[in-house]
Amino acid sequence: MNIREITKDVLYVGVNDRNTDRFEALWPLPNGVSYNSYIVKGSEKVALIDTVEIGTVRDYINAINLEIGTTSPDFLVINHMEPDHSGGIPVVLATYPEIKIVGNRQTISMVKGFYHISDEHFLEIKDGETLDLGGKTLKFFLTPMVHWPETMMTYVEDEGVLFSGDAFGTFGALNGGVVDSEMEIEWYWDEMYRYYSNIVGKYGRFVQKALEKTSGLDIKYLCSTHGPVWHDNISKVVGIYDRLSKYESEPGVTIIYGSMYGNTADVAEEIARQLAIRGVKNIKIHNASKSNLSYMISDAFRYEGIIVGGPTYSMHIFPPVEQFMIAMETREIKNKVIATFGSFTWASSSVGKLKEYVEKMKLEVVDSLDMKQSADESVYEAAARVAENVVASLKLK
Ligand code: FEO
């Protein structure tokens, strides 16, 4: 049971999920995930902040009961309606029938749509409004599209605590500790990149607006809906979200390839070798048939160069490689140095179709190579040329 005082009057009552294989039925959870919820105690009123995914709601209600006994909380603030956080709403309402659900106009519309709850249970708030709990004041900041249109953040003015919804979240359950100052946190960083790029990645400009809106707040505890409560590492976490939402990269090149019988893999390996010869140390290589898409998306967001290739398959791009390109286009990836390579046996299509994807992203292919059947000296020379042109285009060395 993860009850933990963050401050004297702000408590963590979230839960770990180590059972679900795939978040959103898509993204693997090798390290689990936490659904974070909080209690804020004023001298007169008590508020819950968000709920949890329905499969973990029993532990959640137990945690609330242990903390506030038979007292009913007065308010349930809903910062975000995705069901990994809103799934517990009907159970909270059944347990505490007098509780008021606090949200903005779009939140309330979604609560009605998902859970069929009637009007008398809601308290609608607007951007910038406050709610007095007695010695504790909640202030609401609407932050649409981080990660859904109804999303908002809630700030406890008197405590310097910001409940930020999905923003600043990460995959990875909490292994005993709740606040970063009481745990080993190094392993969360990779999971934060993977979480951001896969879940929030499409909405960079809205993350930027949210960062701007909350930039003047004195934040001592940054309480996301997933992962550790940030205290010691607030500036690092905000920095990661700031850089990723501006599509800023780190030095390095991600190579994504598909290969049915090893011939296209041979080209990928040669390009990697030629990059290394030219001084690129940080090279991530993914066989798209084997690496999970979420890790490919994460590295592509993180590093400056992307070199992608695969064989022509029924006159299309090899399917796992095309899935990666769709993910890049969907997330409106920017500021990348991109090169492509492909192969064919009797008719070429892959390289041309990869170029179309890159153009749809409003990016340029700095170089490409196409190979018939298998590599010969001219293909290896072209691989060296691709590496040369990529390295020449990289700004981050
Ligand atoms: Fe963790 Fe967008 O839900």
CSV table of C-alpha atoms and ligand atoms in Angstrom, one decimal:
chain,number,residue,atom,x,y,z
A,1,MET,CA,0.0,0.0,0.0
A,2,ASN,CA,1.5,3.3,-1.1
A,3,ILE,CA,0.3,5.9,1.3
A,4,ARG,CA,2.9,8.5,1.7
A,5,GLU,CA,2.9,12.0,3.1
A,6,ILE,CA,4.3,14.4,0.5
A,7,THR,CA,3.6,17.4,2.8
A,8,LYS,CA,1.7,17.2,6.0
A,9,ASP,CA,-1.6,17.8,4.2
A,10,VAL,CA,-0.9,16.3,0.8
A,11,LEU,CA,-0.8,12.5,0.6
A,12,TYR,CA,-0.1,10.0,-2.1
A,13,VAL,CA,-2.8,7.3,-2.5
A,14,GLY,CA,-1.8,6.0,-6.0
A,15,VAL,CA,-1.4,2.3,-7.0
A,16,ASN,CA,1.1,0.2,-9.0
A,17,ASP,CA,0.1,-1.9,-11.9
A,18,ARG,CA,2.5,-4.8,-12.5
A,19,ASN,CA,0.0,-6.9,-14.3
A,20,THR,CA,-0.9,-5.0,-17.5
A,21,ASP,CA,1.3,-6.1,-20.4
A,22,ARG,CA,0.6,-3.1,-22.6
A,23,PHE,CA,-0.4,0.5,-21.7
A,24,GLU,CA,-3.2,1.7,-24.0
A,25,ALA,CA,-3.1,-1.9,-25.2
A,26,LEU,CA,-0.1,-0.8,-27.3
A,27,TRP,CA,3.0,0.0,-25.3
A,28,PRO,CA,4.9,-2.6,-23.4
A,29,LEU,CA,5.3,-2.2,-19.6
A,30,PRO,CA,8.3,-4.3,-18.6
A,31,ASN,CA,8.7,-2.2,-15.5
A,32,GLY,CA,5.0,-1.7,-14.7
A,33,VAL,CA,3.3,1.7,-14.3
A,34,SER,CA,1.8,3.6,-11.5
A,35,TYR,CA,-1.5,5.4,-11.5
A,36,ASN,CA,-1.0,8.3,-9.1
A,37,SER,CA,-3.7,9.9,-7.0
A,38,TYR,CA,-3.5,12.3,-4.2
A,39,ILE,CA,-5.4,13.6,-1.2
A,40,VAL,CA,-5.3,17.3,-0.2
A,41,LYS,CA,-6.5,18.1,3.3
A,42,GLY,CA,-7.8,21.5,4.2
A,43,SER,CA,-9.1,22.5,7.6
A,44,GLU,CA,-12.6,22.3,6.3
A,45,LYS,CA,-12.7,20.2,3.2
A,46,VAL,CA,-10.8,17.3,1.7
A,47,ALA,CA,-10.1,16.8,-2.0
A,48,LEU,CA,-9.0,13.8,-4.0
A,49,ILE,CA,-6.9,14.5,-7.1
A,50,ASP,CA,-7.7,12.1,-10.0
A,51,THR,CA,-8.5,8.4,-9.6
A,52,VAL,CA,-6.9,5.2,-10.9
A,53,GLU,CA,-7.4,2.6,-13.6
A,54,ILE,CA,-10.4,0.4,-12.9
A,55,GLY,CA,-8.5,-2.8,-12.4
A,56,THR,CA,-6.5,-1.3,-9.5
A,57,VAL,CA,-9.4,0.5,-7.8
A,58,ARG,CA,-9.7,-1.9,-4.8
A,59,ASP,CA,-6.2,-0.9,-3.6
A,60,TYR,CA,-7.0,2.7,-4.2
A,61,ILE,CA,-10.2,2.8,-2.1
A,62,ASN,CA,-8.4,0.9,0.6
A,63,ALA,CA,-5.6,3.5,0.6
A,64,ILE,CA,-8.2,6.4,0.9
A,65,ASN,CA,-10.0,4.6,3.7
A,66,LEU,CA,-6.8,4.0,5.7
A,67,GLU,CA,-6.0,7.7,5.3
A,68,ILE,CA,-9.3,9.4,6.0
A,69,GLY,CA,-11.4,6.6,7.6
A,70,THR,CA,-15.1,6.9,7.2
A,71,THR,CA,-14.9,10.7,6.4
A,72,SER,CA,-16.1,11.4,2.9
A,73,PRO,CA,-13.8,13.5,0.8
A,74,ASP,CA,-15.7,16.6,-0.4
A,75,PHE,CA,-14.2,17.0,-3.9
A,76,LEU,CA,-12.8,14.8,-6.6
A,77,VAL,CA,-10.7,16.9,-8.9
A,78,ILE,CA,-10.3,15.4,-12.4
A,79,ASN,CA,-7.3,16.7,-14.2
A,80,HIS,CA,-7.4,14.1,-16.9
A,81,MET,CA,-10.1,11.9,-18.3
A,82,GLU,CA,-8.2,9.1,-20.0
A,83,PRO,CA,-9.5,5.9,-18.3
A,84,ASP,CA,-6.2,5.0,-16.7
A,85,HIS,CA,-7.0,7.9,-14.3
A,86,SER,CA,-10.8,8.3,-14.6
A,87,GLY,CA,-11.7,4.6,-14.4
A,88,GLY,CA,-12.2,4.8,-10.6
A,89,ILE,CA,-14.8,7.6,-10.8
A,90,PRO,CA,-17.9,5.4,-10.6
A,91,VAL,CA,-16.5,3.5,-7.6
A,92,VAL,CA,-15.5,6.7,-5.8
A,93,LEU,CA,-19.0,8.1,-6.4
A,94,ALA,CA,-20.6,4.9,-5.2
A,95,THR,CA,-18.4,4.9,-2.0
A,96,TYR,CA,-18.8,8.7,-1.4
A,97,PRO,CA,-22.2,9.6,-2.8
A,98,GLU,CA,-21.9,13.3,-1.6
A,99,ILE,CA,-18.6,14.0,-3.3
A,100,LYS,CA,-18.5,16.7,-6.0
A,101,ILE,CA,-16.7,16.0,-9.2
A,102,VAL,CA,-14.6,19.1,-10.1
A,103,GLY,CA,-13.6,19.7,-13.7
A,104,ASN,CA,-13.9,22.1,-16.6
A,105,ARG,CA,-16.7,22.0,-19.2
A,106,GLN,CA,-15.0,19.4,-21.3
A,107,THR,CA,-14.1,17.2,-18.3
A,108,ILE,CA,-17.8,17.1,-17.3
A,109,SER,CA,-18.9,16.3,-20.8
A,110,MET,CA,-16.4,13.4,-20.9
A,111,VAL,CA,-17.4,12.1,-17.4
A,112,LYS,CA,-21.0,12.0,-18.6
A,113,GLY,CA,-20.0,10.3,-21.8
A,114,PHE,CA,-17.8,7.6,-20.3
A,115,TYR,CA,-19.6,7.0,-17.0
A,116,HIS,CA,-23.2,8.3,-17.4
A,117,ILE,CA,-23.2,10.4,-14.2
A,118,SER,CA,-25.9,13.0,-13.8
A,119,ASP,CA,-25.6,16.8,-13.4
A,120,GLU,CA,-26.0,17.2,-9.6
A,121,HIS,CA,-22.6,15.6,-9.0
A,122,PHE,CA,-20.5,18.2,-10.7
A,123,LEU,CA,-18.8,21.4,-9.8
A,124,GLU,CA,-17.6,23.2,-13.0
A,125,ILE,CA,-14.5,25.4,-12.8
A,126,LYS,CA,-12.8,27.7,-15.3
A,127,ASP,CA,-9.2,28.4,-16.1
A,128,GLY,CA,-7.6,30.3,-13.2
A,129,GLU,CA,-10.4,29.7,-10.7
A,130,THR,CA,-9.7,28.6,-7.2
A,131,LEU,CA,-11.3,26.3,-4.7
A,132,ASP,CA,-10.9,26.9,-0.9
A,133,LEU,CA,-10.5,23.9,1.3
A,134,GLY,CA,-9.8,25.9,4.4
A,135,GLY,CA,-6.1,26.9,4.7
A,136,LYS,CA,-5.4,25.2,1.4
A,137,THR,CA,-6.4,26.7,-1.9
A,138,LEU,CA,-6.5,24.7,-5.2
A,139,LYS,CA,-5.9,26.8,-8.3
A,140,PHE,CA,-6.8,25.3,-11.7
A,141,PHE,CA,-4.9,25.8,-14.9
A,142,LEU,CA,-6.4,24.5,-18.1
A,143,THR,CA,-3.7,22.8,-20.2
A,144,PRO,CA,-5.5,21.4,-23.2
A,145,MET,CA,-4.0,18.5,-25.3
A,146,VAL,CA,-1.5,17.5,-22.6
A,147,HIS,CA,-2.7,14.9,-23.4
A,148,TRP,CA,-6.4,15.3,-24.2
A,149,PRO,CA,-8.5,18.4,-24.8
A,150,GLU,CA,-9.9,18.5,-21.2
A,151,THR,CA,-6.6,18.2,-19.4
A,152,MET,CA,-5.8,20.7,-16.6
A,153,MET,CA,-3.3,21.0,-13.8
A,154,THR,CA,-4.1,21.8,-10.2
A,155,TYR,CA,-1.8,23.8,-7.9
A,156,VAL,CA,-1.9,23.9,-4.1
A,157,GLU,CA,-0.9,27.5,-3.6
A,158,ASP,CA,-0.1,27.1,0.1
A,159,GLU,CA,2.2,24.1,-0.4
A,160,GLY,CA,3.9,24.6,-3.7
A,161,VAL,CA,2.5,21.3,-5.0
A,162,LEU,CA,1.5,21.0,-8.7
A,163,PHE,CA,-0.7,18.1,-9.8
A,164,SER,CA,0.3,18.0,-13.5
A,165,GLY,CA,-1.7,15.2,-15.0
A,166,ASP,CA,0.3,13.2,-17.6
A,167,ALA,CA,2.9,15.9,-18.0
A,168,PHE,CA,6.2,15.0,-16.4
A,169,GLY,CA,5.1,11.4,-16.1
A,170,THR,CA,7.0,8.2,-16.9
A,171,PHE,CA,6.5,4.5,-17.3
A,172,GLY,CA,7.8,2.4,-14.4
A,173,ALA,CA,6.0,1.4,-11.2
A,174,LEU,CA,7.1,2.8,-7.8
A,175,ASN,CA,9.3,0.3,-6.0
A,176,GLY,CA,8.5,1.3,-2.4
A,177,GLY,CA,9.5,5.0,-2.6
A,178,VAL,CA,7.1,7.6,-3.9
A,179,VAL,CA,9.2,10.9,-3.9
A,180,ASP,CA,12.3,10.9,-6.0
A,181,SER,CA,14.5,11.9,-3.0
A,182,GLU,CA,13.8,8.5,-1.4
A,183,MET,CA,14.6,6.2,-4.4
A,184,GLU,CA,17.1,5.2,-7.1
A,185,ILE,CA,15.8,7.1,-10.1
A,186,GLU,CA,18.4,6.6,-12.9
A,187,TRP,CA,16.4,3.9,-14.6
A,188,TYR,CA,13.4,6.1,-14.9
A,189,TRP,CA,15.0,8.5,-17.5
A,190,ASP,CA,14.8,6.0,-20.4
A,191,GLU,CA,11.2,5.2,-19.5
A,192,MET,CA,10.5,9.0,-19.4
A,193,TYR,CA,11.7,9.4,-23.0
A,194,ARG,CA,9.7,6.4,-24.0
A,195,TYR,CA,6.6,7.6,-22.2
A,196,TYR,CA,6.8,11.2,-23.6
A,197,SER,CA,7.6,10.2,-27.2
A,198,ASN,CA,4.9,7.5,-27.4
A,199,ILE,CA,2.1,9.1,-25.4
A,200,VAL,CA,2.5,12.9,-25.4
A,201,GLY,CA,4.9,13.2,-28.4
A,202,LYS,CA,2.3,14.5,-30.9
A,203,TYR,CA,1.4,17.4,-28.7
A,204,GLY,CA,4.7,19.3,-28.3
A,205,ARG,CA,3.3,22.7,-28.9
A,206,PHE,CA,0.7,22.2,-26.3
A,207,VAL,CA,3.3,21.0,-23.8
A,208,GLN,CA,5.2,24.2,-24.5
A,209,LYS,CA,2.0,26.3,-23.8
A,210,ALA,CA,1.5,24.4,-20.5
A,211,LEU,CA,5.1,25.0,-19.5
A,212,GLU,CA,4.7,28.7,-20.2
A,213,LYS,CA,1.5,28.9,-18.2
A,214,THR,CA,2.9,27.3,-15.1
A,215,SER,CA,6.4,28.8,-15.4
A,216,GLY,CA,5.8,31.4,-12.7
A,217,LEU,CA,4.7,28.9,-10.0
A,218,ASP,CA,6.9,28.1,-7.1
A,219,ILE,CA,6.9,24.3,-7.4
A,220,LYS,CA,8.3,22.2,-4.5
A,221,TYR,CA,6.6,19.0,-5.5
A,222,LEU,CA,5.7,18.1,-9.0
A,223,CYS,CA,3.0,15.4,-8.9
A,224,SER,CA,2.4,13.6,-12.2
A,225,THR,CA,-0.2,10.9,-12.8
A,226,HIS,CA,2.6,8.3,-13.6
A,227,GLY,CA,5.9,7.6,-11.9
A,228,PRO,CA,7.8,9.3,-9.1
A,229,VAL,CA,6.7,12.5,-7.4
A,230,TRP,CA,9.5,14.9,-8.4
A,231,HIS,CA,11.2,17.0,-5.7
A,232,ASP,CA,15.0,16.8,-6.1
A,233,ASN,CA,14.9,16.5,-9.9
A,234,ILE,CA,12.2,19.1,-10.9
A,235,SER,CA,14.5,21.1,-13.1
A,236,LYS,CA,15.9,18.0,-14.9
A,237,VAL,CA,12.3,16.7,-15.5
A,238,VAL,CA,11.0,20.0,-16.7
A,239,GLY,CA,14.1,20.3,-18.9
A,240,ILE,CA,13.5,16.9,-20.5
A,241,TYR,CA,9.9,17.8,-21.3
A,242,ASP,CA,10.9,21.2,-22.5
A,243,ARG,CA,13.5,19.8,-24.9
A,244,LEU,CA,11.4,16.9,-26.2
A,245,SER,CA,8.4,19.2,-26.8
A,246,LYS,CA,10.6,21.5,-28.9
A,247,TYR,CA,11.8,18.4,-30.8
A,248,GLU,CA,15.3,19.2,-29.6
A,249,SER,CA,17.7,16.2,-29.9
A,250,GLU,CA,20.8,14.8,-28.3
A,251,PRO,CA,23.9,13.8,-30.3
A,252,GLY,CA,23.5,10.4,-31.9
A,253,VAL,CA,21.9,8.5,-34.8
A,254,THR,CA,19.1,5.9,-34.8
A,255,ILE,CA,19.1,3.3,-37.5
A,256,ILE,CA,15.8,1.5,-38.1
A,257,TYR,CA,15.8,-1.3,-40.6
A,258,GLY,CA,13.8,-4.2,-41.9
A,259,SER,CA,15.3,-7.2,-43.5
A,260,MET,CA,13.8,-10.5,-44.6
A,261,TYR,CA,16.9,-12.5,-45.4
A,262,GLY,CA,19.8,-10.3,-44.2
A,263,ASN,CA,20.7,-8.3,-47.3
A,264,THR,CA,19.2,-5.0,-46.2
A,265,ALA,CA,20.5,-5.7,-42.7
A,266,ASP,CA,24.0,-5.9,-44.3
A,267,VAL,CA,23.5,-2.3,-45.6
A,268,ALA,CA,22.3,-1.1,-42.2
A,269,GLU,CA,25.4,-2.6,-40.5
A,270,GLU,CA,27.7,-1.0,-43.1
A,271,ILE,CA,26.1,2.4,-42.7
A,272,ALA,CA,26.5,2.1,-38.9
A,273,ARG,CA,30.2,1.1,-39.4
A,274,GLN,CA,30.8,4.1,-41.6
A,275,LEU,CA,29.1,6.4,-39.1
A,276,ALA,CA,31.4,5.1,-36.4
A,277,ILE,CA,34.5,5.6,-38.6
A,278,ARG,CA,33.4,9.2,-39.0
A,279,GLY,CA,33.2,9.7,-35.2
A,280,VAL,CA,29.6,9.1,-34.4
A,281,LYS,CA,29.7,7.3,-31.0
A,282,ASN,CA,26.1,7.1,-30.1
A,283,ILE,CA,24.4,4.8,-32.6
A,284,LYS,CA,21.2,3.0,-31.8
A,285,ILE,CA,20.2,0.2,-34.2
A,286,HIS,CA,16.7,-1.4,-34.3
A,287,ASN,CA,15.6,-4.4,-36.4
A,288,ALA,CA,12.0,-3.2,-36.9
A,289,SER,CA,10.8,-6.8,-37.0
A,290,LYS,CA,12.2,-7.4,-33.5
A,291,SER,CA,12.4,-4.1,-31.5
A,292,ASN,CA,9.1,-3.0,-30.1
A,293,LEU,CA,7.9,0.2,-31.9
A,294,SER,CA,7.8,2.2,-28.7
A,295,TYR,CA,11.6,1.9,-28.3
A,296,MET,CA,12.2,2.9,-31.9
A,297,ILE,CA,10.0,6.0,-31.4
A,298,SER,CA,11.8,6.9,-28.2
A,299,ASP,CA,15.3,6.8,-29.8
A,300,ALA,CA,14.1,8.6,-32.9
A,301,PHE,CA,12.8,11.5,-30.7
A,302,ARG,CA,15.9,11.5,-28.6
A,303,TYR,CA,18.7,11.5,-31.2
A,304,GLU,CA,19.4,13.9,-34.0
A,305,GLY,CA,19.9,11.5,-36.9
A,306,ILE,CA,17.4,8.9,-38.3
A,307,ILE,CA,18.5,6.5,-41.0
A,308,VAL,CA,15.7,4.2,-42.0
A,309,GLY,CA,15.5,1.5,-44.6
A,310,GLY,CA,13.8,-1.7,-45.6
A,311,PRO,CA,13.2,-4.0,-48.6
A,312,THR,CA,10.4,-3.5,-51.1
A,313,TYR,CA,7.6,-5.7,-50.1
A,314,SER,CA,4.7,-6.3,-52.5
A,315,MET,CA,5.5,-2.9,-54.0
A,316,HIS,CA,5.3,-1.2,-50.6
A,317,ILE,CA,7.6,-0.5,-47.7
A,318,PHE,CA,8.3,-3.5,-45.5
A,319,PRO,CA,5.4,-3.4,-43.0
A,320,PRO,CA,7.3,-3.0,-39.7
A,321,VAL,CA,9.3,-0.2,-41.2
A,322,GLU,CA,6.2,1.5,-42.6
A,323,GLN,CA,4.7,1.3,-39.1
A,324,PHE,CA,7.6,3.3,-37.8
A,325,MET,CA,7.2,5.9,-40.5
A,326,ILE,CA,3.5,6.3,-39.7
A,327,ALA,CA,4.5,6.8,-36.1
A,328,MET,CA,6.9,9.5,-37.0
A,329,GLU,CA,4.4,11.2,-39.3
A,330,THR,CA,1.7,11.0,-36.6
A,331,ARG,CA,3.9,12.6,-34.0
A,332,GLU,CA,4.8,15.4,-36.5
A,333,ILE,CA,8.6,14.8,-35.8
A,334,LYS,CA,10.8,17.8,-36.5
A,335,ASN,CA,14.4,18.9,-36.6
A,336,LYS,CA,15.9,15.6,-37.7
A,337,VAL,CA,18.6,14.6,-40.1
A,338,ILE,CA,17.0,11.8,-42.2
A,339,ALA,CA,18.5,9.4,-44.7
A,340,THR,CA,16.9,6.3,-46.2
A,341,PHE,CA,18.0,3.1,-47.8
A,342,GLY,CA,16.1,0.3,-49.5
A,343,SER,CA,16.3,-2.8,-51.6
A,344,PHE,CA,14.4,-4.7,-54.2
A,345,THR,CA,14.6,-7.9,-56.2
A,346,TRP,CA,13.0,-7.0,-59.5
A,347,ALA,CA,11.2,-3.6,-59.0
A,348,SER,CA,12.0,-0.8,-56.6
A,349,SER,CA,9.4,0.9,-54.5
A,350,SER,CA,10.6,1.1,-50.9
A,351,VAL,CA,13.0,4.0,-51.2
A,352,GLY,CA,10.5,6.1,-53.2
A,353,LYS,CA,7.7,5.5,-50.6
A,354,LEU,CA,10.1,6.3,-47.7
A,355,LYS,CA,10.8,9.6,-49.3
A,356,GLU,CA,7.1,10.4,-49.6
A,357,TYR,CA,6.7,9.9,-45.8
A,358,VAL,CA,9.7,12.1,-45.1
A,359,GLU,CA,8.2,14.8,-47.4
A,360,LYS,CA,4.8,14.5,-45.6
A,361,MET,CA,6.8,15.3,-42.4
A,362,LYS,CA,8.1,18.4,-44.2
A,363,LEU,CA,11.7,17.1,-43.7
A,364,GLU,CA,14.3,16.3,-46.3
A,365,VAL,CA,16.1,13.1,-47.2
A,366,VAL,CA,19.8,14.1,-47.0
A,367,ASP,CA,20.8,11.0,-48.9
A,368,SER,CA,19.5,7.6,-49.9
A,369,LEU,CA,20.6,4.4,-51.5
A,370,ASP,CA,18.8,1.7,-53.3
A,371,MET,CA,20.1,-1.9,-53.7
A,372,LYS,CA,19.2,-4.6,-56.2
A,373,GLN,CA,19.2,-8.0,-54.6
A,374,SER,CA,22.4,-7.9,-52.5
A,375,ALA,CA,25.3,-5.6,-51.7
A,376,ASP,CA,28.4,-5.3,-54.0
A,377,GLU,CA,31.2,-2.8,-53.9
A,378,SER,CA,29.1,0.0,-55.3
A,379,VAL,CA,26.5,-0.5,-52.5
A,380,TYR,CA,29.1,-0.3,-49.8
A,381,GLU,CA,30.5,2.9,-51.4
A,382,ALA,CA,26.9,4.3,-51.4
A,383,ALA,CA,26.6,3.3,-47.7
A,384,ALA,CA,29.8,5.3,-46.9
A,385,ARG,CA,28.4,8.2,-48.9
A,386,VAL,CA,25.1,8.1,-46.9
A,387,ALA,CA,27.1,8.1,-43.6
A,388,GLU,CA,29.3,10.9,-44.9
A,389,ASN,CA,26.3,13.1,-45.8
A,390,VAL,CA,24.4,12.4,-42.6
A,391,VAL,CA,27.5,13.3,-40.5
A,392,ALA,CA,28.0,16.5,-42.5
A,393,SER,CA,24.4,17.4,-41.7
A,394,LEU,CA,24.5,16.7,-38.0
A,395,LYS,CA,24.7,19.9,-35.9
A,396,LEU,CA,25.3,18.0,-32.6
A,397,LYS,CA,28.6,16.3,-32.6
B,1,FEO,FE1,-2.1,8.6,-18.2
B,1,FEO,FE2,-3.4,10.3,-20.9
B,1,FEO,O1,-3.4,9.2,-19.5
